[in-house]
Amino acid sequence: MNQRESEFEFIKGLSAELSSRNLVFPTSLKATMKIRQVLDDPDMPIDQVARIISTEPVLSAQVLMLSNTPMFNRSSKKIEELKLAVSLMGFGVVRNVAISVGMKQLKDQKENTVKSEQMEGLWTRSMRVAALSFVIAKNRTKLSADKAMVAGLLHDIGKFYILSRACQYQGLFSSEEALWDLVDQWHTDIGAAILESWEVSDDIRAAVMDRKRSDLPEHSRPTLTDVVAAADFLDVSFVKQSLEDLDEFPVSLKNLGLDKSETEILMSETRQEIAQILRVVA
Protein backbone atom coordinates (compact mmCIF):
# COMPACT_ATOMS: atom_id res chain seq x y z
CA MET A 1 0.00 0.00 0.00
CA ASN A 2 1.48 3.36 -1.01
CA GLN A 3 1.45 6.59 1.00
CA ARG A 4 -1.71 7.97 -0.59
CA GLU A 5 -3.62 4.72 -0.10
CA SER A 6 -2.48 4.51 3.53
CA GLU A 7 -3.60 8.07 4.23
CA PHE A 8 -6.97 7.35 2.64
CA GLU A 9 -7.38 4.30 4.89
CA PHE A 10 -6.52 6.52 7.86
CA ILE A 11 -9.26 9.00 6.90
CA LYS A 12 -11.73 6.14 6.35
CA GLY A 13 -10.95 4.95 9.88
CA LEU A 14 -11.61 8.41 11.30
CA SER A 15 -14.89 8.62 9.42
CA ALA A 16 -16.01 5.30 10.90
CA GLU A 17 -15.26 6.57 14.41
CA LEU A 18 -17.45 9.61 13.84
CA SER A 19 -20.58 7.49 14.10
CA SER A 20 -19.98 7.53 17.87
CA ARG A 21 -22.06 10.01 19.87
CA ASN A 22 -19.43 10.15 22.61
CA LEU A 23 -16.45 11.68 20.86
CA VAL A 24 -14.02 13.14 23.38
CA PHE A 25 -10.46 13.97 22.43
CA PRO A 26 -7.65 16.24 23.64
CA THR A 27 -7.67 19.94 22.86
CA SER A 28 -6.38 21.63 26.01
CA LEU A 29 -6.35 19.39 29.07
CA LYS A 30 -5.04 22.30 31.14
CA ALA A 31 -8.13 24.34 30.30
CA THR A 32 -10.51 21.49 31.10
CA MET A 33 -9.00 20.80 34.53
CA LYS A 34 -8.95 24.51 35.38
CA ILE A 35 -12.64 24.71 34.46
CA ARG A 36 -13.42 21.81 36.78
CA GLN A 37 -11.68 23.61 39.66
CA VAL A 38 -13.49 26.93 39.26
CA LEU A 39 -16.88 25.21 39.00
CA ASP A 40 -16.44 24.19 42.63
CA ASP A 41 -17.42 27.78 43.55
CA PRO A 42 -21.25 27.83 43.86
CA ASP A 43 -21.27 31.64 43.89
CA MET A 44 -19.58 32.01 40.51
CA PRO A 45 -21.81 34.18 38.23
CA ILE A 46 -23.34 32.30 35.29
CA ASP A 47 -21.80 34.76 32.82
CA GLN A 48 -18.36 33.92 34.19
CA VAL A 49 -19.04 30.17 34.12
CA ALA A 50 -20.10 30.39 30.47
CA ARG A 51 -16.93 32.38 29.69
CA ILE A 52 -14.79 29.76 31.42
CA ILE A 53 -16.47 26.85 29.59
CA SER A 54 -15.92 28.67 26.30
CA THR A 55 -12.17 28.15 26.64
CA GLU A 56 -12.52 24.44 25.81
CA PRO A 57 -13.99 23.38 22.44
CA VAL A 58 -14.97 19.82 23.32
CA LEU A 59 -16.51 20.73 26.68
CA SER A 60 -18.48 23.59 25.08
CA ALA A 61 -19.97 21.24 22.50
CA GLN A 62 -20.75 18.57 25.11
CA VAL A 63 -22.55 21.06 27.37
CA LEU A 64 -24.62 22.42 24.48
CA MET A 65 -25.49 18.92 23.28
CA LEU A 66 -26.55 17.74 26.75
CA SER A 67 -28.60 20.89 27.37
CA ASN A 68 -30.69 20.05 24.30
CA THR A 69 -31.70 16.61 25.54
CA PRO A 70 -35.29 16.11 26.81
CA MET A 71 -33.93 15.91 30.35
CA PHE A 72 -33.09 19.64 30.32
CA ASN A 73 -34.79 21.22 27.33
CA ARG A 74 -38.55 20.63 27.29
CA SER A 75 -39.21 23.27 24.67
CA SER A 76 -38.98 23.00 20.90
CA LYS A 77 -36.39 25.78 20.69
CA LYS A 78 -32.77 24.67 20.32
CA ILE A 79 -30.36 26.01 22.94
CA GLU A 80 -27.39 27.61 21.23
CA GLU A 81 -25.78 29.77 23.94
CA LEU A 82 -23.61 28.47 26.76
CA LYS A 83 -25.08 30.88 29.32
CA LEU A 84 -28.58 29.45 28.85
CA ALA A 85 -27.24 25.90 28.77
CA VAL A 86 -25.46 26.38 32.12
CA SER A 87 -28.55 27.99 33.65
CA LEU A 88 -30.73 25.03 32.67
CA MET A 89 -28.29 22.30 33.67
CA GLY A 90 -26.92 23.77 36.88
CA PHE A 91 -23.32 23.91 38.09
CA GLY A 92 -23.34 20.37 39.46
CA VAL A 93 -24.17 18.75 36.13
CA VAL A 94 -21.75 21.01 34.23
CA ARG A 95 -19.01 20.17 36.72
CA ASN A 96 -19.63 16.44 36.23
CA VAL A 97 -19.43 16.88 32.45
CA ALA A 98 -16.14 18.76 32.89
CA ILE A 99 -14.74 15.98 35.07
CA SER A 100 -15.80 13.33 32.55
CA VAL A 101 -14.28 15.23 29.62
CA GLY A 102 -11.11 15.96 31.59
CA MET A 103 -10.56 12.35 32.62
CA LYS A 104 -11.11 11.11 29.05
CA GLN A 105 -8.69 13.76 27.77
CA LEU A 106 -6.14 12.73 30.38
CA LYS A 107 -6.37 9.11 29.22
CA ASP A 108 -6.05 10.14 25.57
CA GLN A 109 -3.14 12.46 26.28
CA LYS A 110 -1.19 9.66 27.97
CA GLU A 111 -1.64 7.57 24.84
CA ASN A 112 -0.92 10.46 22.50
CA THR A 113 2.63 11.07 21.32
CA VAL A 114 1.72 14.02 19.11
CA LYS A 115 3.78 16.97 20.35
CA SER A 116 1.79 18.86 22.95
CA GLU A 117 2.93 22.18 21.49
CA GLN A 118 1.03 21.35 18.29
CA MET A 119 -2.22 20.94 20.19
CA GLU A 120 -1.58 23.95 22.43
CA GLY A 121 -0.71 26.09 19.42
CA LEU A 122 -3.93 25.02 17.72
CA TRP A 123 -5.89 25.73 20.91
CA THR A 124 -4.37 29.21 21.23
CA ARG A 125 -5.35 30.00 17.65
CA SER A 126 -8.89 28.78 18.33
CA MET A 127 -9.02 31.14 21.31
CA ARG A 128 -8.00 34.05 19.08
CA VAL A 129 -10.56 33.26 16.37
CA ALA A 130 -13.25 32.77 19.04
CA ALA A 131 -12.45 36.14 20.60
CA LEU A 132 -12.38 37.87 17.21
CA SER A 133 -15.74 36.27 16.35
CA PHE A 134 -17.24 37.46 19.65
CA VAL A 135 -16.07 41.03 19.21
CA ILE A 136 -17.06 41.21 15.52
CA ALA A 137 -20.56 39.82 16.18
CA LYS A 138 -21.10 42.13 19.15
CA ASN A 139 -20.01 45.27 17.30
CA ARG A 140 -21.05 44.67 13.69
CA THR A 141 -24.11 42.39 13.71
CA LYS A 142 -27.35 41.56 15.48
CA LEU A 143 -26.20 37.96 15.92
CA SER A 144 -25.56 36.44 19.34
CA ALA A 145 -21.98 37.23 20.27
CA ASP A 146 -21.89 34.17 22.55
CA LYS A 147 -22.96 31.90 19.71
CA ALA A 148 -20.37 33.50 17.43
CA MET A 149 -17.71 32.77 20.02
CA VAL A 150 -18.70 29.09 20.12
CA ALA A 151 -18.57 28.96 16.31
CA GLY A 152 -15.10 30.51 16.31
CA LEU A 153 -13.98 28.14 19.04
CA LEU A 154 -15.10 25.11 17.03
CA HIS A 155 -13.95 26.26 13.58
CA ASP A 156 -10.82 24.04 13.62
CA ILE A 157 -12.24 21.12 15.59
CA GLY A 158 -11.43 18.75 12.71
CA LYS A 159 -7.73 19.57 13.06
CA PHE A 160 -7.77 18.65 16.75
CA TYR A 161 -9.39 15.33 15.98
CA ILE A 162 -7.03 14.35 13.16
CA LEU A 163 -3.95 15.26 15.22
CA SER A 164 -5.23 13.38 18.25
CA ARG A 165 -5.64 10.22 16.18
CA ALA A 166 -2.45 10.58 14.11
CA CYS A 167 -0.39 9.35 17.08
CA GLN A 168 -1.79 5.87 16.52
CA TYR A 169 -0.30 5.80 13.01
CA GLN A 170 3.29 6.88 13.61
CA GLY A 171 4.62 4.98 10.63
CA LEU A 172 2.10 6.40 8.24
CA PHE A 173 3.43 9.93 7.79
CA SER A 174 6.83 10.34 6.21
CA SER A 175 7.22 13.81 7.70
CA GLU A 176 5.44 16.44 9.74
CA GLU A 177 4.77 18.25 6.47
CA ALA A 178 2.93 15.17 5.15
CA LEU A 179 0.78 15.09 8.29
CA TRP A 180 -0.16 18.77 7.98
CA ASP A 181 -0.91 18.34 4.27
CA LEU A 182 -3.46 15.70 5.23
CA VAL A 183 -4.83 17.87 8.05
CA ASP A 184 -5.29 20.81 5.67
CA GLN A 185 -7.01 18.61 3.09
CA TRP A 186 -9.48 16.85 5.39
CA HIS A 187 -10.08 18.91 8.53
CA THR A 188 -13.12 20.80 7.21
CA ASP A 189 -15.06 17.66 6.27
CA ILE A 190 -14.01 15.87 9.45
CA GLY A 191 -14.95 18.93 11.51
CA ALA A 192 -18.38 19.13 9.91
CA ALA A 193 -18.98 15.44 10.67
CA ILE A 194 -17.96 15.97 14.31
CA LEU A 195 -20.33 18.92 14.70
CA GLU A 196 -23.15 16.90 13.14
CA SER A 197 -22.42 14.07 15.58
CA TRP A 198 -22.58 16.59 18.43
CA GLU A 199 -25.84 18.00 17.01
CA VAL A 200 -24.41 21.51 16.76
CA SER A 201 -26.76 23.99 15.03
CA ASP A 202 -26.84 24.21 11.23
CA ASP A 203 -25.47 27.76 11.06
CA ILE A 204 -22.41 26.87 13.14
CA ARG A 205 -21.77 23.86 10.91
CA ALA A 206 -22.19 26.08 7.85
CA ALA A 207 -19.70 28.59 9.27
CA VAL A 208 -17.14 25.82 9.78
CA MET A 209 -17.69 24.42 6.28
CA ASP A 210 -17.92 27.68 4.34
CA ARG A 211 -15.57 30.12 6.07
CA LYS A 212 -12.79 29.50 3.49
CA ARG A 213 -15.04 29.82 0.44
CA SER A 214 -13.78 32.33 -2.08
CA ASP A 215 -17.28 32.83 -3.47
CA LEU A 216 -19.16 33.99 -0.38
CA PRO A 217 -22.17 36.04 -1.50
CA GLU A 218 -22.31 39.77 -0.85
CA HIS A 219 -25.24 40.92 1.28
CA SER A 220 -26.21 43.63 3.75
CA ARG A 221 -27.20 41.32 6.62
CA PRO A 222 -24.06 39.56 7.93
CA THR A 223 -24.28 35.86 8.70
CA LEU A 224 -22.44 33.71 11.20
CA THR A 225 -20.32 32.45 8.29
CA ASP A 226 -19.28 36.05 7.53
CA VAL A 227 -18.27 36.55 11.17
CA VAL A 228 -16.17 33.38 11.44
CA ALA A 229 -14.68 33.87 7.97
CA ALA A 230 -13.65 37.42 8.90
CA ALA A 231 -12.21 36.30 12.23
CA ASP A 232 -10.29 33.46 10.59
CA PHE A 233 -8.95 35.83 7.94
CA LEU A 234 -7.97 38.55 10.42
CA ASP A 235 -6.15 36.17 12.73
CA VAL A 236 -2.93 36.45 10.69
CA SER A 237 -3.04 40.24 10.95
CA PHE A 238 -3.91 39.94 14.64
CA VAL A 239 -0.77 37.91 15.29
CA LYS A 240 1.34 40.36 13.26
CA GLN A 241 -0.40 43.25 15.06
CA SER A 242 -0.61 45.02 11.73
CA LEU A 243 -3.11 45.51 8.90
CA GLU A 244 -0.47 46.73 6.46
CA ASP A 245 -0.75 43.61 4.28
CA LEU A 246 -4.50 44.03 3.77
CA ASP A 247 -4.57 45.53 0.28
CA GLU A 248 -8.02 44.16 -0.47
CA PHE A 249 -10.67 43.10 2.03
CA PRO A 250 -12.49 39.79 1.44
CA VAL A 251 -16.25 39.62 0.98
CA SER A 252 -16.82 38.67 4.62
CA LEU A 253 -15.30 41.96 5.82
CA LYS A 254 -17.25 43.92 3.21
CA ASN A 255 -20.48 42.26 4.36
CA LEU A 256 -19.65 43.40 7.88
CA GLY A 257 -19.07 46.96 6.68
CA LEU A 258 -15.50 47.03 7.95
CA ASP A 259 -12.72 49.30 6.77
CA LYS A 260 -9.15 49.41 8.06
CA SER A 261 -9.72 51.94 10.82
CA GLU A 262 -12.79 50.11 12.17
CA THR A 263 -10.93 46.81 11.98
CA GLU A 264 -8.07 48.26 14.03
CA ILE A 265 -10.55 49.21 16.76
CA LEU A 266 -12.09 45.72 16.76
CA MET A 267 -8.67 44.08 16.97
CA SER A 268 -7.75 46.28 19.93
CA GLU A 269 -10.92 45.20 21.73
CA THR A 270 -10.15 41.60 20.85
CA ARG A 271 -6.78 41.83 22.58
CA GLN A 272 -8.60 42.80 25.75
CA GLU A 273 -11.06 39.94 25.30
CA ILE A 274 -8.26 37.40 24.81
CA ALA A 275 -6.46 38.68 27.89
CA GLN A 276 -9.61 38.03 29.93
CA ILE A 277 -10.04 34.56 28.43
CA LEU A 278 -6.45 33.48 29.02
CA ARG A 279 -6.56 34.66 32.63
CA VAL A 280 -9.14 31.94 33.19
CA VAL A 281 -6.67 29.16 32.39
CA ALA A 282 -3.44 30.80 33.55
mmCIF file of C-alpha atoms in Angstrom:
data_model
loop_
_atom_site.group_PDB
_atom_site.id
_atom_site.type_symbol
_atom_site.label_atom_id
_atom_site.label_comp_id
_atom_site.label_asym_id
_atom_site.label_seq_id
_atom_site.Cartn_x
_atom_site.Cartn_y
_atom_site.Cartn_z
ATOM 1 C CA MET A 1 0.000 0.000 0.000
ATOM 2 C CA ASN A 2 1.480 3.359 -1.015
ATOM 3 C CA GLN A 3 1.447 6.591 0.998
ATOM 4 C CA ARG A 4 -1.713 7.974 -0.587
ATOM 5 C CA GLU A 5 -3.624 4.724 -0.096
ATOM 6 C CA SER A 6 -2.479 4.515 3.527
ATOM 7 C CA GLU A 7 -3.595 8.070 4.226
ATOM 8 C CA PHE A 8 -6.971 7.351 2.643
ATOM 9 C CA GLU A 9 -7.378 4.297 4.892
ATOM 10 C CA PHE A 10 -6.522 6.524 7.857
ATOM 11 C CA ILE A 11 -9.263 9.003 6.902
ATOM 12 C CA LYS A 12 -11.729 6.139 6.352
ATOM 13 C CA GLY A 13 -10.950 4.954 9.879
ATOM 14 C CA LEU A 14 -11.614 8.410 11.298
ATOM 15 C CA SER A 15 -14.894 8.624 9.419
ATOM 16 C CA ALA A 16 -16.011 5.301 10.898
ATOM 17 C CA GLU A 17 -15.255 6.574 14.415
ATOM 18 C CA LEU A 18 -17.446 9.613 13.844
ATOM 19 C CA SER A 19 -20.580 7.490 14.100
ATOM 20 C CA SER A 20 -19.979 7.532 17.866
ATOM 21 C CA ARG A 21 -22.063 10.008 19.873
ATOM 22 C CA ASN A 22 -19.435 10.152 22.613
ATOM 23 C CA LEU A 23 -16.454 11.677 20.855
ATOM 24 C CA VAL A 24 -14.022 13.135 23.381
ATOM 25 C CA PHE A 25 -10.458 13.974 22.429
ATOM 26 C CA PRO A 26 -7.653 16.242 23.639
ATOM 27 C CA THR A 27 -7.674 19.944 22.860
ATOM 28 C CA SER A 28 -6.383 21.628 26.015
ATOM 29 C CA LEU A 29 -6.351 19.390 29.072
ATOM 30 C CA LYS A 30 -5.038 22.304 31.140
ATOM 31 C CA ALA A 31 -8.133 24.343 30.296
ATOM 32 C CA THR A 32 -10.512 21.485 31.104
ATOM 33 C CA MET A 33 -8.998 20.798 34.526
ATOM 34 C CA LYS A 34 -8.948 24.515 35.377
ATOM 35 C CA ILE A 35 -12.639 24.710 34.456
ATOM 36 C CA ARG A 36 -13.424 21.806 36.777
ATOM 37 C CA GLN A 37 -11.684 23.609 39.657
ATOM 38 C CA VAL A 38 -13.491 26.928 39.260
ATOM 39 C CA LEU A 39 -16.879 25.210 39.001
ATOM 40 C CA ASP A 40 -16.440 24.195 42.634
ATOM 41 C CA ASP A 41 -17.415 27.780 43.550
ATOM 42 C CA PRO A 42 -21.250 27.834 43.857
ATOM 43 C CA ASP A 43 -21.267 31.641 43.894
ATOM 44 C CA MET A 44 -19.584 32.011 40.506
ATOM 45 C CA PRO A 45 -21.811 34.180 38.225
ATOM 46 C CA ILE A 46 -23.344 32.295 35.292
ATOM 47 C CA ASP A 47 -21.798 34.756 32.821
ATOM 48 C CA GLN A 48 -18.361 33.918 34.190
ATOM 49 C CA VAL A 49 -19.040 30.167 34.122
ATOM 50 C CA ALA A 50 -20.096 30.393 30.472
ATOM 51 C CA ARG A 51 -16.931 32.380 29.686
ATOM 52 C CA ILE A 52 -14.794 29.755 31.424
ATOM 53 C CA ILE A 53 -16.469 26.846 29.586
ATOM 54 C CA SER A 54 -15.922 28.672 26.304
ATOM 55 C CA THR A 55 -12.167 28.155 26.639
ATOM 56 C CA GLU A 56 -12.520 24.443 25.806
ATOM 57 C CA PRO A 57 -13.986 23.384 22.435
ATOM 58 C CA VAL A 58 -14.967 19.819 23.320
ATOM 59 C CA LEU A 59 -16.513 20.727 26.678
ATOM 60 C CA SER A 60 -18.479 23.593 25.082
ATOM 61 C CA ALA A 61 -19.966 21.238 22.502
ATOM 62 C CA GLN A 62 -20.747 18.566 25.113
ATOM 63 C CA VAL A 63 -22.550 21.063 27.373
ATOM 64 C CA LEU A 64 -24.621 22.420 24.477
ATOM 65 C CA MET A 65 -25.491 18.919 23.280
ATOM 66 C CA LEU A 66 -26.551 17.736 26.750
ATOM 67 C CA SER A 67 -28.598 20.887 27.370
ATOM 68 C CA ASN A 68 -30.692 20.052 24.303
ATOM 69 C CA THR A 69 -31.705 16.609 25.539
ATOM 70 C CA PRO A 70 -35.287 16.105 26.813
ATOM 71 C CA MET A 71 -33.930 15.913 30.347
ATOM 72 C CA PHE A 72 -33.092 19.635 30.324
ATOM 73 C CA ASN A 73 -34.793 21.216 27.327
ATOM 74 C CA ARG A 74 -38.553 20.629 27.294
ATOM 75 C CA SER A 75 -39.214 23.274 24.673
ATOM 76 C CA SER A 76 -38.984 22.995 20.899
ATOM 77 C CA LYS A 77 -36.392 25.781 20.693
ATOM 78 C CA LYS A 78 -32.774 24.671 20.318
ATOM 79 C CA ILE A 79 -30.359 26.006 22.945
ATOM 80 C CA GLU A 80 -27.385 27.609 21.226
ATOM 81 C CA GLU A 81 -25.783 29.767 23.943
ATOM 82 C CA LEU A 82 -23.609 28.475 26.763
ATOM 83 C CA LYS A 83 -25.078 30.879 29.324
ATOM 84 C CA LEU A 84 -28.578 29.454 28.847
ATOM 85 C CA ALA A 85 -27.245 25.897 28.774
ATOM 86 C CA VAL A 86 -25.460 26.377 32.116
ATOM 87 C CA SER A 87 -28.546 27.994 33.649
ATOM 88 C CA LEU A 88 -30.732 25.034 32.666
ATOM 89 C CA MET A 89 -28.291 22.299 33.666
ATOM 90 C CA GLY A 90 -26.919 23.768 36.877
ATOM 91 C CA PHE A 91 -23.323 23.912 38.093
ATOM 92 C CA GLY A 92 -23.342 20.369 39.456
ATOM 93 C CA VAL A 93 -24.169 18.751 36.128
ATOM 94 C CA VAL A 94 -21.749 21.006 34.227
ATOM 95 C CA ARG A 95 -19.006 20.169 36.721
ATOM 96 C CA ASN A 96 -19.625 16.443 36.235
ATOM 97 C CA VAL A 97 -19.429 16.878 32.453
ATOM 98 C CA ALA A 98 -16.137 18.761 32.887
ATOM 99 C CA ILE A 99 -14.737 15.981 35.074
ATOM 100 C CA SER A 100 -15.799 13.333 32.546
ATOM 101 C CA VAL A 101 -14.280 15.233 29.618
ATOM 102 C CA GLY A 102 -11.108 15.962 31.593
ATOM 103 C CA MET A 103 -10.563 12.351 32.617
ATOM 104 C CA LYS A 104 -11.112 11.111 29.051
ATOM 105 C CA GLN A 105 -8.690 13.757 27.771
ATOM 106 C CA LEU A 106 -6.140 12.728 30.383
ATOM 107 C CA LYS A 107 -6.372 9.106 29.220
ATOM 108 C CA ASP A 108 -6.046 10.136 25.569
ATOM 109 C CA GLN A 109 -3.142 12.460 26.279
ATOM 110 C CA LYS A 110 -1.190 9.659 27.974
ATOM 111 C CA GLU A 111 -1.635 7.571 24.836
ATOM 112 C CA ASN A 112 -0.920 10.465 22.499
ATOM 113 C CA THR A 113 2.628 11.075 21.316
ATOM 114 C CA VAL A 114 1.721 14.019 19.111
ATOM 115 C CA LYS A 115 3.778 16.969 20.349
ATOM 116 C CA SER A 116 1.787 18.856 22.950
ATOM 117 C CA GLU A 117 2.928 22.179 21.494
ATOM 118 C CA GLN A 118 1.034 21.351 18.290
ATOM 119 C CA MET A 119 -2.219 20.943 20.189
ATOM 120 C CA GLU A 120 -1.582 23.946 22.433
ATOM 121 C CA GLY A 121 -0.713 26.094 19.420
ATOM 122 C CA LEU A 122 -3.928 25.025 17.719
ATOM 123 C CA TRP A 123 -5.886 25.728 20.915
ATOM 124 C CA THR A 124 -4.369 29.207 21.230
ATOM 125 C CA ARG A 125 -5.351 30.004 17.653
ATOM 126 C CA SER A 126 -8.891 28.776 18.330
ATOM 127 C CA MET A 127 -9.020 31.145 21.309
ATOM 128 C CA ARG A 128 -8.004 34.055 19.084
ATOM 129 C CA VAL A 129 -10.564 33.260 16.372
ATOM 130 C CA ALA A 130 -13.249 32.768 19.036
ATOM 131 C CA ALA A 131 -12.450 36.142 20.604
ATOM 132 C CA LEU A 132 -12.381 37.867 17.214
ATOM 133 C CA SER A 133 -15.742 36.269 16.355
ATOM 134 C CA PHE A 134 -17.239 37.460 19.646
ATOM 135 C CA VAL A 135 -16.068 41.035 19.206
ATOM 136 C CA ILE A 136 -17.062 41.212 15.521
ATOM 137 C CA ALA A 137 -20.560 39.817 16.178
ATOM 138 C CA LYS A 138 -21.102 42.125 19.151
ATOM 139 C CA ASN A 139 -20.013 45.267 17.301
ATOM 140 C CA ARG A 140 -21.054 44.666 13.685
ATOM 141 C CA THR A 141 -24.106 42.387 13.707
ATOM 142 C CA LYS A 142 -27.352 41.561 15.480
ATOM 143 C CA LEU A 143 -26.204 37.963 15.922
ATOM 144 C CA SER A 144 -25.565 36.440 19.336
ATOM 145 C CA ALA A 145 -21.978 37.225 20.274
ATOM 146 C CA ASP A 146 -21.886 34.169 22.553
ATOM 147 C CA LYS A 147 -22.956 31.904 19.714
ATOM 148 C CA ALA A 148 -20.369 33.496 17.426
ATOM 149 C CA MET A 149 -17.714 32.768 20.021
ATOM 150 C CA VAL A 150 -18.699 29.089 20.125
ATOM 151 C CA ALA A 151 -18.570 28.955 16.313
ATOM 152 C CA GLY A 152 -15.105 30.513 16.309
ATOM 153 C CA LEU A 153 -13.977 28.142 19.036
ATOM 154 C CA LEU A 154 -15.102 25.105 17.029
ATOM 155 C CA HIS A 155 -13.946 26.259 13.584
ATOM 156 C CA ASP A 156 -10.821 24.042 13.615
ATOM 157 C CA ILE A 157 -12.242 21.119 15.592
ATOM 158 C CA GLY A 158 -11.430 18.751 12.715
ATOM 159 C CA LYS A 159 -7.725 19.568 13.055
ATOM 160 C CA PHE A 160 -7.770 18.648 16.752
ATOM 161 C CA TYR A 161 -9.393 15.326 15.978
ATOM 162 C CA ILE A 162 -7.034 14.353 13.161
ATOM 163 C CA LEU A 163 -3.947 15.261 15.219
ATOM 164 C CA SER A 164 -5.228 13.375 18.250
ATOM 165 C CA ARG A 165 -5.643 10.218 16.177
ATOM 166 C CA ALA A 166 -2.446 10.584 14.114
ATOM 167 C CA CYS A 167 -0.394 9.350 17.082
ATOM 168 C CA GLN A 168 -1.787 5.868 16.521
ATOM 169 C CA TYR A 169 -0.300 5.800 13.012
ATOM 170 C CA GLN A 170 3.286 6.883 13.612
ATOM 171 C CA GLY A 171 4.623 4.978 10.634
ATOM 172 C CA LEU A 172 2.096 6.402 8.237
ATOM 173 C CA PHE A 173 3.426 9.929 7.791
ATOM 174 C CA SER A 174 6.832 10.337 6.207
ATOM 175 C CA SER A 175 7.220 13.813 7.695
ATOM 176 C CA GLU A 176 5.441 16.441 9.744
ATOM 177 C CA GLU A 177 4.768 18.247 6.473
ATOM 178 C CA ALA A 178 2.935 15.166 5.150
ATOM 179 C CA LEU A 179 0.782 15.094 8.286
ATOM 180 C CA TRP A 180 -0.157 18.769 7.980
ATOM 181 C CA ASP A 181 -0.914 18.343 4.274
ATOM 182 C CA LEU A 182 -3.461 15.701 5.228
ATOM 183 C CA VAL A 183 -4.831 17.873 8.049
ATOM 184 C CA ASP A 184 -5.294 20.810 5.669
ATOM 185 C CA GLN A 185 -7.014 18.610 3.093
ATOM 186 C CA TRP A 186 -9.482 16.855 5.387
ATOM 187 C CA HIS A 187 -10.081 18.913 8.529
ATOM 188 C CA THR A 188 -13.123 20.797 7.211
ATOM 189 C CA ASP A 189 -15.058 17.657 6.265
ATOM 190 C CA ILE A 190 -14.009 15.867 9.450
ATOM 191 C CA GLY A 191 -14.948 18.926 11.509
ATOM 192 C CA ALA A 192 -18.385 19.132 9.913
ATOM 193 C CA ALA A 193 -18.980 15.444 10.669
ATOM 194 C CA ILE A 194 -17.963 15.974 14.311
ATOM 195 C CA LEU A 195 -20.329 18.919 14.696
ATOM 196 C CA GLU A 196 -23.146 16.899 13.142
ATOM 197 C CA SER A 197 -22.416 14.073 15.579
ATOM 198 C CA TRP A 198 -22.585 16.591 18.426
ATOM 199 C CA GLU A 199 -25.843 18.004 17.012
ATOM 200 C CA VAL A 200 -24.411 21.507 16.757
ATOM 201 C CA SER A 201 -26.758 23.987 15.027
ATOM 202 C CA ASP A 202 -26.837 24.205 11.234
ATOM 203 C CA ASP A 203 -25.474 27.757 11.058
ATOM 204 C CA ILE A 204 -22.409 26.873 13.141
ATOM 205 C CA ARG A 205 -21.772 23.863 10.907
ATOM 206 C CA ALA A 206 -22.190 26.081 7.849
ATOM 207 C CA ALA A 207 -19.703 28.593 9.272
ATOM 208 C CA VAL A 208 -17.141 25.816 9.779
ATOM 209 C CA MET A 209 -17.691 24.419 6.279
ATOM 210 C CA ASP A 210 -17.918 27.677 4.343
ATOM 211 C CA ARG A 211 -15.570 30.116 6.070
ATOM 212 C CA LYS A 212 -12.795 29.501 3.495
ATOM 213 C CA ARG A 213 -15.045 29.819 0.443
ATOM 214 C CA SER A 214 -13.775 32.327 -2.082
ATOM 215 C CA ASP A 215 -17.277 32.833 -3.474
ATOM 216 C CA LEU A 216 -19.156 33.987 -0.382
ATOM 217 C CA PRO A 217 -22.168 36.038 -1.502
ATOM 218 C CA GLU A 218 -22.314 39.772 -0.851
ATOM 219 C CA HIS A 219 -25.243 40.920 1.279
ATOM 220 C CA SER A 220 -26.207 43.625 3.750
ATOM 221 C CA ARG A 221 -27.205 41.322 6.616
ATOM 222 C CA PRO A 222 -24.063 39.561 7.931
ATOM 223 C CA THR A 223 -24.284 35.860 8.698
ATOM 224 C CA LEU A 224 -22.442 33.705 11.200
ATOM 225 C CA THR A 225 -20.321 32.454 8.293
ATOM 226 C CA ASP A 226 -19.283 36.050 7.531
ATOM 227 C CA VAL A 227 -18.273 36.548 11.168
ATOM 228 C CA VAL A 228 -16.166 33.380 11.444
ATOM 229 C CA ALA A 229 -14.675 33.867 7.966
ATOM 230 C CA ALA A 230 -13.653 37.419 8.897
ATOM 231 C CA ALA A 231 -12.209 36.298 12.234
ATOM 232 C CA ASP A 232 -10.288 33.457 10.592
ATOM 233 C CA PHE A 233 -8.952 35.833 7.936
ATOM 234 C CA LEU A 234 -7.967 38.551 10.417
ATOM 235 C CA ASP A 235 -6.150 36.168 12.728
ATOM 236 C CA VAL A 236 -2.929 36.455 10.694
ATOM 237 C CA SER A 237 -3.039 40.242 10.952
ATOM 238 C CA PHE A 238 -3.909 39.944 14.636
ATOM 239 C CA VAL A 239 -0.769 37.912 15.289
ATOM 240 C CA LYS A 240 1.339 40.355 13.258
ATOM 241 C CA GLN A 241 -0.399 43.252 15.061
ATOM 242 C CA SER A 242 -0.614 45.024 11.726
ATOM 243 C CA LEU A 243 -3.107 45.511 8.901
ATOM 244 C CA GLU A 244 -0.473 46.733 6.458
ATOM 245 C CA ASP A 245 -0.750 43.613 4.284
ATOM 246 C CA LEU A 246 -4.496 44.028 3.773
ATOM 247 C CA ASP A 247 -4.566 45.534 0.284
ATOM 248 C CA GLU A 248 -8.022 44.157 -0.470
ATOM 249 C CA PHE A 249 -10.672 43.102 2.032
ATOM 250 C CA PRO A 250 -12.488 39.785 1.436
ATOM 251 C CA VAL A 251 -16.254 39.625 0.980
ATOM 252 C CA SER A 252 -16.816 38.675 4.617
ATOM 253 C CA LEU A 253 -15.299 41.964 5.820
ATOM 254 C CA LYS A 254 -17.253 43.921 3.215
ATOM 255 C CA ASN A 255 -20.477 42.261 4.360
ATOM 256 C CA LEU A 256 -19.647 43.397 7.884
ATOM 257 C CA GLY A 257 -19.069 46.956 6.680
ATOM 258 C CA LEU A 258 -15.504 47.027 7.953
ATOM 259 C CA ASP A 259 -12.720 49.299 6.770
ATOM 260 C CA LYS A 260 -9.153 49.409 8.062
ATOM 261 C CA SER A 261 -9.721 51.937 10.825
ATOM 262 C CA GLU A 262 -12.787 50.114 12.169
ATOM 263 C CA THR A 263 -10.934 46.808 11.977
ATOM 264 C CA GLU A 264 -8.067 48.261 14.026
ATOM 265 C CA ILE A 265 -10.546 49.210 16.756
ATOM 266 C CA LEU A 266 -12.085 45.724 16.761
ATOM 267 C CA MET A 267 -8.672 44.081 16.971
ATOM 268 C CA SER A 268 -7.746 46.278 19.926
ATOM 269 C CA GLU A 269 -10.920 45.202 21.731
ATOM 270 C CA THR A 270 -10.149 41.595 20.845
ATOM 271 C CA ARG A 271 -6.780 41.829 22.577
ATOM 272 C CA GLN A 272 -8.604 42.805 25.754
ATOM 273 C CA GLU A 273 -11.059 39.941 25.296
ATOM 274 C CA ILE A 274 -8.263 37.399 24.815
ATOM 275 C CA ALA A 275 -6.458 38.685 27.892
ATOM 276 C CA GLN A 276 -9.607 38.034 29.931
ATOM 277 C CA ILE A 277 -10.036 34.560 28.431
ATOM 278 C CA LEU A 278 -6.448 33.483 29.016
ATOM 279 C CA ARG A 279 -6.559 34.659 32.628
ATOM 280 C CA VAL A 280 -9.140 31.937 33.195
ATOM 281 C CA VAL A 281 -6.671 29.163 32.394
ATOM 282 C CA ALA A 282 -3.440 30.802 33.549
#
